[in-house]
């Protein structure tokens, strides 16, 4: 089944009144006074990727007996994330998790959270200042390179390509794009980057319009490398609308249920993802360890993840568990509800 777009319930009346967020909250059977409170601030609410992450957050919260919920901004906007975190500080939660839209913009508010005795963990933001740990499922360099290799294979290593990122300030997307471009320049000289990066990958409509514009402006465009889960979807819509499925290759990470028809038609060639549901579960499990002062150590085994690669010096946690999405895997991934 596909992941449906749905609204988020208000975290509380005060949050609904004061900030432009949609969110969902887990209400468990345990008495709230005895529960640890863990809030994860997503990049944006209401899209399939973060809907799946929210399901993971809720299931892990129930498993752990904690009060775990996700807050999703109505737009991929750093200011909205700052407002959400300020509200969470006032509510004295135990742990704040965040998937930043702009790493640097969050530093002051994350530092205020830490000063208030709140633990902080980030995701998709290596080296995030103000966070105690950062959780990743791949390294940006490895992911950028594997996607560029896939694009080069799809295009025959020739022609112009564009890069879409979630926004120009998303740390992971910037690093992925850097690695992809560096690999292309070193290994595929017959390919060339067209223009600069386009920061529209968290919006299907914006990605669609961007790719339509680039297809009109650049007859030599043969590839789209899109980071941000909505980028490949919007790009595929544009390629399909222009009748370019056979001549323009779209590669990038996306939610399988949302992109299944484009994979089957060939409008999306492939992408690599980690499981967002598993990411939500892992964030909550790690957050509970932080909230209860349990050590996070190299090689420790978390359910469904396996051994973690923990670097205390870099404050990084790597759970290398990636999955290719293509015609050979799409049906199984959709069946999992991703």
PDB file of C-alpha atoms in Angstrom, residues 46-242:
ATOM      1  CA  UNK A  46       2.707  15.563   5.878  1.00  0.00           C
ATOM      2  CA  UNK A  47       4.915  13.975   3.215  1.00  0.00           C
ATOM      3  CA  UNK A  48       5.306  10.183   2.873  1.00  0.00           C
ATOM      4  CA  UNK A  49       8.919  10.035   4.071  1.00  0.00           C
ATOM      5  CA  UNK A  50       8.200  11.737   7.373  1.00  0.00           C
ATOM      6  CA  UNK A  51       4.825  10.029   7.732  1.00  0.00           C
ATOM      7  CA  UNK A  52       6.771   6.755   7.766  1.00  0.00           C
ATOM      8  CA  UNK A  53       9.297   8.182  10.232  1.00  0.00           C
ATOM      9  CA  UNK A  54       6.440   9.249  12.485  1.00  0.00           C
ATOM     10  CA  UNK A  55       5.085   5.701  12.516  1.00  0.00           C
ATOM     11  CA  UNK A  56       8.499   4.497  13.647  1.00  0.00           C
ATOM     12  CA  UNK A  57       8.649   7.141  16.371  1.00  0.00           C
ATOM     13  CA  UNK A  58       5.244   6.133  17.675  1.00  0.00           C
ATOM     14  CA  UNK A  59       5.944   2.396  17.615  1.00  0.00           C
ATOM     15  CA  UNK A  60       9.284   2.812  19.409  1.00  0.00           C
ATOM     16  CA  UNK A  61       7.671   5.110  21.954  1.00  0.00           C
ATOM     17  CA  UNK A  62       5.051   2.506  22.712  1.00  0.00           C
ATOM     18  CA  UNK A  63       7.725  -0.196  22.917  1.00  0.00           C
ATOM     19  CA  UNK A  64       9.811   1.863  25.360  1.00  0.00           C
ATOM     20  CA  UNK A  65       6.920   3.174  27.436  1.00  0.00           C
ATOM     21  CA  UNK A  66       7.843   6.773  26.696  1.00  0.00           C
ATOM     22  CA  UNK A  67       5.837   9.670  25.305  1.00  0.00           C
ATOM     23  CA  UNK A  68       7.301  10.087  21.810  1.00  0.00           C
ATOM     24  CA  UNK A  69       5.934  12.281  19.043  1.00  0.00           C
ATOM     25  CA  UNK A  70       6.937  14.117  15.893  1.00  0.00           C
ATOM     26  CA  UNK A  71       6.511  17.759  14.964  1.00  0.00           C
ATOM     27  CA  UNK A  72       6.464  18.611  11.269  1.00  0.00           C
ATOM     28  CA  UNK A  73       6.715  22.186   9.978  1.00  0.00           C
ATOM     29  CA  UNK A  74       4.215  23.076   7.269  1.00  0.00           C
ATOM     30  CA  UNK A  75       7.171  24.100   5.089  1.00  0.00           C
ATOM     31  CA  UNK A  76      10.824  23.047   4.969  1.00  0.00           C
ATOM     32  CA  UNK A  77      11.726  26.161   6.928  1.00  0.00           C
ATOM     33  CA  UNK A  78      14.446  26.635   9.543  1.00  0.00           C
ATOM     34  CA  UNK A  79      12.541  29.378  11.366  1.00  0.00           C
ATOM     35  CA  UNK A  80       9.623  27.026  11.968  1.00  0.00           C
ATOM     36  CA  UNK A  81      12.002  24.427  13.382  1.00  0.00           C
ATOM     37  CA  UNK A  82      13.484  27.030  15.729  1.00  0.00           C
ATOM     38  CA  UNK A  83       9.988  27.951  16.949  1.00  0.00           C
ATOM     39  CA  UNK A  84       9.143  24.299  17.551  1.00  0.00           C
ATOM     40  CA  UNK A  85      12.310  23.717  19.565  1.00  0.00           C
ATOM     41  CA  UNK A  86      11.710  26.854  21.639  1.00  0.00           C
ATOM     42  CA  UNK A  87       8.265  25.513  22.501  1.00  0.00           C
ATOM     43  CA  UNK A  88       9.728  22.131  23.448  1.00  0.00           C
ATOM     44  CA  UNK A  89      12.259  23.809  25.747  1.00  0.00           C
ATOM     45  CA  UNK A  90       9.396  25.590  27.494  1.00  0.00           C
ATOM     46  CA  UNK A  91       7.580  22.269  27.870  1.00  0.00           C
ATOM     47  CA  UNK A  92      10.680  20.709  29.470  1.00  0.00           C
ATOM     48  CA  UNK A  93      10.883  17.611  27.318  1.00  0.00           C
ATOM     49  CA  UNK A  94      13.648  15.123  28.072  1.00  0.00           C
ATOM     50  CA  UNK A  95      15.089  14.742  24.569  1.00  0.00           C
ATOM     51  CA  UNK A  96      14.783  16.733  21.358  1.00  0.00           C
ATOM     52  CA  UNK A  97      15.613  15.082  18.059  1.00  0.00           C
ATOM     53  CA  UNK A  98      15.852  17.154  14.903  1.00  0.00           C
ATOM     54  CA  UNK A  99      16.310  16.657  11.167  1.00  0.00           C
ATOM     55  CA  UNK A 100      17.627  20.137  10.299  1.00  0.00           C
ATOM     56  CA  UNK A 101      16.659  22.254   7.336  1.00  0.00           C
ATOM     57  CA  UNK A 102      19.537  24.625   8.129  1.00  0.00           C
ATOM     58  CA  UNK A 103      22.171  23.325  10.546  1.00  0.00           C
ATOM     59  CA  UNK A 104      23.684  26.684  11.456  1.00  0.00           C
ATOM     60  CA  UNK A 105      20.330  28.361  12.138  1.00  0.00           C
ATOM     61  CA  UNK A 106      19.539  25.786  14.809  1.00  0.00           C
ATOM     62  CA  UNK A 107      22.762  26.123  16.792  1.00  0.00           C
ATOM     63  CA  UNK A 108      21.625  28.852  19.237  1.00  0.00           C
ATOM     64  CA  UNK A 109      18.299  27.197  20.065  1.00  0.00           C
ATOM     65  CA  UNK A 110      19.902  23.766  20.452  1.00  0.00           C
ATOM     66  CA  UNK A 111      22.460  25.271  22.798  1.00  0.00           C
ATOM     67  CA  UNK A 112      19.608  26.761  24.827  1.00  0.00           C
ATOM     68  CA  UNK A 113      18.018  23.318  24.995  1.00  0.00           C
ATOM     69  CA  UNK A 114      21.245  21.816  26.285  1.00  0.00           C
ATOM     70  CA  UNK A 115      21.599  24.602  28.848  1.00  0.00           C
ATOM     71  CA  UNK A 116      18.089  23.753  30.052  1.00  0.00           C
ATOM     72  CA  UNK A 117      19.161  20.160  30.683  1.00  0.00           C
ATOM     73  CA  UNK A 118      17.523  18.706  27.564  1.00  0.00           C
ATOM     74  CA  UNK A 119      19.367  16.079  25.554  1.00  0.00           C
ATOM     75  CA  UNK A 120      19.687  16.686  21.792  1.00  0.00           C
ATOM     76  CA  UNK A 121      20.212  14.241  18.921  1.00  0.00           C
ATOM     77  CA  UNK A 122      20.292  15.192  15.243  1.00  0.00           C
ATOM     78  CA  UNK A 123      19.702  13.168  12.092  1.00  0.00           C
ATOM     79  CA  UNK A 124      21.005  13.946   8.586  1.00  0.00           C
ATOM     80  CA  UNK A 125      23.297  16.614  10.006  1.00  0.00           C
ATOM     81  CA  UNK A 126      26.862  15.357  10.635  1.00  0.00           C
ATOM     82  CA  UNK A 127      28.805  17.508  13.063  1.00  0.00           C
ATOM     83  CA  UNK A 128      25.685  19.386  14.159  1.00  0.00           C
ATOM     84  CA  UNK A 129      26.678  21.971  16.743  1.00  0.00           C
ATOM     85  CA  UNK A 130      24.461  21.873  19.808  1.00  0.00           C
ATOM     86  CA  UNK A 131      23.705  18.152  19.457  1.00  0.00           C
ATOM     87  CA  UNK A 132      25.224  15.422  21.601  1.00  0.00           C
ATOM     88  CA  UNK A 133      24.943  12.815  18.856  1.00  0.00           C
ATOM     89  CA  UNK A 134      24.125  12.649  15.151  1.00  0.00           C
ATOM     90  CA  UNK A 135      22.513   9.543  13.630  1.00  0.00           C
ATOM     91  CA  UNK A 136      23.213   8.541  10.026  1.00  0.00           C
ATOM     92  CA  UNK A 137      22.455   5.496   7.911  1.00  0.00           C
ATOM     93  CA  UNK A 138      25.158   6.237   5.360  1.00  0.00           C
ATOM     94  CA  UNK A 139      27.917   8.771   4.897  1.00  0.00           C
ATOM     95  CA  UNK A 140      27.143  11.722   2.636  1.00  0.00           C
ATOM     96  CA  UNK A 141      30.162  10.980   0.437  1.00  0.00           C
ATOM     97  CA  UNK A 142      29.229   7.334  -0.068  1.00  0.00           C
ATOM     98  CA  UNK A 143      25.613   8.177  -0.817  1.00  0.00           C
ATOM     99  CA  UNK A 144      26.460  10.957  -3.247  1.00  0.00           C
ATOM    100  CA  UNK A 145      28.903   8.717  -5.078  1.00  0.00           C
ATOM    101  CA  UNK A 146      26.545   5.732  -5.307  1.00  0.00           C
ATOM    102  CA  UNK A 147      23.818   7.934  -6.769  1.00  0.00           C
ATOM    103  CA  UNK A 148      26.229   9.476  -9.286  1.00  0.00           C
ATOM    104  CA  UNK A 149      27.388   6.007 -10.331  1.00  0.00           C
ATOM    105  CA  UNK A 150      23.748   5.080 -10.909  1.00  0.00           C
ATOM    106  CA  UNK A 151      23.129   8.242 -12.938  1.00  0.00           C
ATOM    107  CA  UNK A 152      26.242   7.670 -15.036  1.00  0.00           C
ATOM    108  CA  UNK A 153      25.152   4.108 -15.746  1.00  0.00           C
ATOM    109  CA  UNK A 154      21.671   5.258 -16.740  1.00  0.00           C
ATOM    110  CA  UNK A 155      22.939   8.010 -19.068  1.00  0.00           C
ATOM    111  CA  UNK A 156      25.840   6.071 -20.522  1.00  0.00           C
ATOM    112  CA  UNK A 157      28.189   8.540 -18.843  1.00  0.00           C
ATOM    113  CA  UNK A 158      27.288  11.318 -21.275  1.00  0.00           C
ATOM    114  CA  UNK A 159      25.322  14.553 -21.423  1.00  0.00           C
ATOM    115  CA  UNK A 160      24.222  17.311 -19.112  1.00  0.00           C
ATOM    116  CA  UNK A 161      22.630  16.794 -15.734  1.00  0.00           C
ATOM    117  CA  UNK A 162      21.117  18.919 -13.002  1.00  0.00           C
ATOM    118  CA  UNK A 163      21.173  18.424  -9.239  1.00  0.00           C
ATOM    119  CA  UNK A 164      18.179  19.023  -6.994  1.00  0.00           C
ATOM    120  CA  UNK A 165      18.594  19.252  -3.211  1.00  0.00           C
ATOM    121  CA  UNK A 166      16.000  19.575  -0.472  1.00  0.00           C
ATOM    122  CA  UNK A 167      17.155  23.128   0.148  1.00  0.00           C
ATOM    123  CA  UNK A 168      20.460  24.895  -0.317  1.00  0.00           C
ATOM    124  CA  UNK A 169      21.100  24.760   3.437  1.00  0.00           C
ATOM    125  CA  UNK A 170      20.399  21.061   4.192  1.00  0.00           C
ATOM    126  CA  UNK A 171      23.816  19.777   5.346  1.00  0.00           C
ATOM    127  CA  UNK A 172      23.526  16.190   4.127  1.00  0.00           C
ATOM    128  CA  UNK A 173      22.236  17.182   0.705  1.00  0.00           C
ATOM    129  CA  UNK A 174      25.064  19.670   0.210  1.00  0.00           C
ATOM    130  CA  UNK A 175      27.662  17.037   1.078  1.00  0.00           C
ATOM    131  CA  UNK A 176      26.001  14.433  -1.149  1.00  0.00           C
ATOM    132  CA  UNK A 177      25.947  16.839  -4.074  1.00  0.00           C
ATOM    133  CA  UNK A 178      29.594  17.785  -3.496  1.00  0.00           C
ATOM    134  CA  UNK A 179      30.627  14.117  -3.577  1.00  0.00           C
ATOM    135  CA  UNK A 180      28.522  13.351  -6.643  1.00  0.00           C
ATOM    136  CA  UNK A 181      29.956  16.254  -8.622  1.00  0.00           C
ATOM    137  CA  UNK A 182      33.523  15.419  -7.599  1.00  0.00           C
ATOM    138  CA  UNK A 183      33.087  11.818  -8.747  1.00  0.00           C
ATOM    139  CA  UNK A 184      31.580  12.901 -12.055  1.00  0.00           C
ATOM    140  CA  UNK A 185      34.437  15.279 -12.783  1.00  0.00           C
ATOM    141  CA  UNK A 186      37.040  12.646 -11.931  1.00  0.00           C
ATOM    142  CA  UNK A 187      35.443   9.661 -13.622  1.00  0.00           C
ATOM    143  CA  UNK A 188      32.907  10.775 -16.231  1.00  0.00           C
ATOM    144  CA  UNK A 189      34.349  13.657 -18.294  1.00  0.00           C
ATOM    145  CA  UNK A 190      31.636  13.365 -20.951  1.00  0.00           C
ATOM    146  CA  UNK A 191      29.027  14.400 -18.386  1.00  0.00           C
ATOM    147  CA  UNK A 192      28.627  18.014 -17.297  1.00  0.00           C
ATOM    148  CA  UNK A 193      26.668  19.828 -14.604  1.00  0.00           C
ATOM    149  CA  UNK A 194      24.086  22.297 -15.882  1.00  0.00           C
ATOM    150  CA  UNK A 195      23.623  25.389 -13.745  1.00  0.00           C
ATOM    151  CA  UNK A 196      23.845  25.369  -9.968  1.00  0.00           C
ATOM    152  CA  UNK A 197      21.948  23.253  -7.475  1.00  0.00           C
ATOM    153  CA  UNK A 198      18.212  23.739  -7.265  1.00  0.00           C
ATOM    154  CA  UNK A 199      16.836  23.836  -3.708  1.00  0.00           C
ATOM    155  CA  UNK A 200      13.369  22.449  -4.370  1.00  0.00           C
ATOM    156  CA  UNK A 201      13.636  18.761  -3.463  1.00  0.00           C
ATOM    157  CA  UNK A 202      11.122  18.828  -0.605  1.00  0.00           C
ATOM    158  CA  UNK A 203       8.310  19.942  -2.938  1.00  0.00           C
ATOM    159  CA  UNK A 204       6.885  17.855  -5.780  1.00  0.00           C
ATOM    160  CA  UNK A 205       5.414  20.905  -7.496  1.00  0.00           C
ATOM    161  CA  UNK A 206       8.569  23.008  -7.268  1.00  0.00           C
ATOM    162  CA  UNK A 207      10.703  20.110  -8.520  1.00  0.00           C
ATOM    163  CA  UNK A 208       8.288  19.539 -11.394  1.00  0.00           C
ATOM    164  CA  UNK A 209       8.430  23.194 -12.444  1.00  0.00           C
ATOM    165  CA  UNK A 210      12.214  23.309 -12.137  1.00  0.00           C
ATOM    166  CA  UNK A 211      12.746  20.241 -14.309  1.00  0.00           C
ATOM    167  CA  UNK A 212      10.197  21.423 -16.874  1.00  0.00           C
ATOM    168  CA  UNK A 213      12.088  24.723 -17.127  1.00  0.00           C
ATOM    169  CA  UNK A 214      15.450  22.977 -17.473  1.00  0.00           C
ATOM    170  CA  UNK A 215      14.154  20.575 -20.124  1.00  0.00           C
ATOM    171  CA  UNK A 216      12.974  23.532 -22.184  1.00  0.00           C
ATOM    172  CA  UNK A 217      16.214  25.458 -21.715  1.00  0.00           C
ATOM    173  CA  UNK A 218      18.711  22.626 -22.209  1.00  0.00           C
ATOM    174  CA  UNK A 219      18.160  20.141 -25.048  1.00  0.00           C
ATOM    175  CA  UNK A 220      21.333  18.315 -23.943  1.00  0.00           C
ATOM    176  CA  UNK A 221      19.852  17.462 -20.523  1.00  0.00           C
ATOM    177  CA  UNK A 222      20.064  13.699 -20.056  1.00  0.00           C
ATOM    178  CA  UNK A 223      19.948  13.289 -16.286  1.00  0.00           C
ATOM    179  CA  UNK A 224      18.432  14.557 -13.049  1.00  0.00           C
ATOM    180  CA  UNK A 225      20.077  13.704  -9.735  1.00  0.00           C
ATOM    181  CA  UNK A 226      17.565  14.613  -7.046  1.00  0.00           C
ATOM    182  CA  UNK A 227      18.080  14.594  -3.285  1.00  0.00           C
ATOM    183  CA  UNK A 228      15.119  15.331  -1.037  1.00  0.00           C
ATOM    184  CA  UNK A 229      12.342  12.747  -1.123  1.00  0.00           C
ATOM    185  CA  UNK A 230      10.010  14.838  -3.289  1.00  0.00           C
ATOM    186  CA  UNK A 231      12.658  15.760  -5.862  1.00  0.00           C
ATOM    187  CA  UNK A 232      12.656  12.492  -7.828  1.00  0.00           C
ATOM    188  CA  UNK A 233       8.847  12.446  -7.835  1.00  0.00           C
ATOM    189  CA  UNK A 234       8.521  15.946  -9.274  1.00  0.00           C
ATOM    190  CA  UNK A 235      11.335  15.292 -11.749  1.00  0.00           C
ATOM    191  CA  UNK A 236       9.692  12.059 -12.902  1.00  0.00           C
ATOM    192  CA  UNK A 237       6.388  13.853 -13.441  1.00  0.00           C
ATOM    193  CA  UNK A 238       8.140  16.402 -15.636  1.00  0.00           C
ATOM    194  CA  UNK A 239      10.062  13.811 -17.634  1.00  0.00           C
ATOM    195  CA  UNK A 240       6.852  11.841 -18.138  1.00  0.00           C
ATOM    196  CA  UNK A 241       4.896  14.951 -19.152  1.00  0.00           C
ATOM    197  CA  UNK A 242       7.508  15.855 -21.760  1.00  0.00           C
TER     198      UNK A 242
END
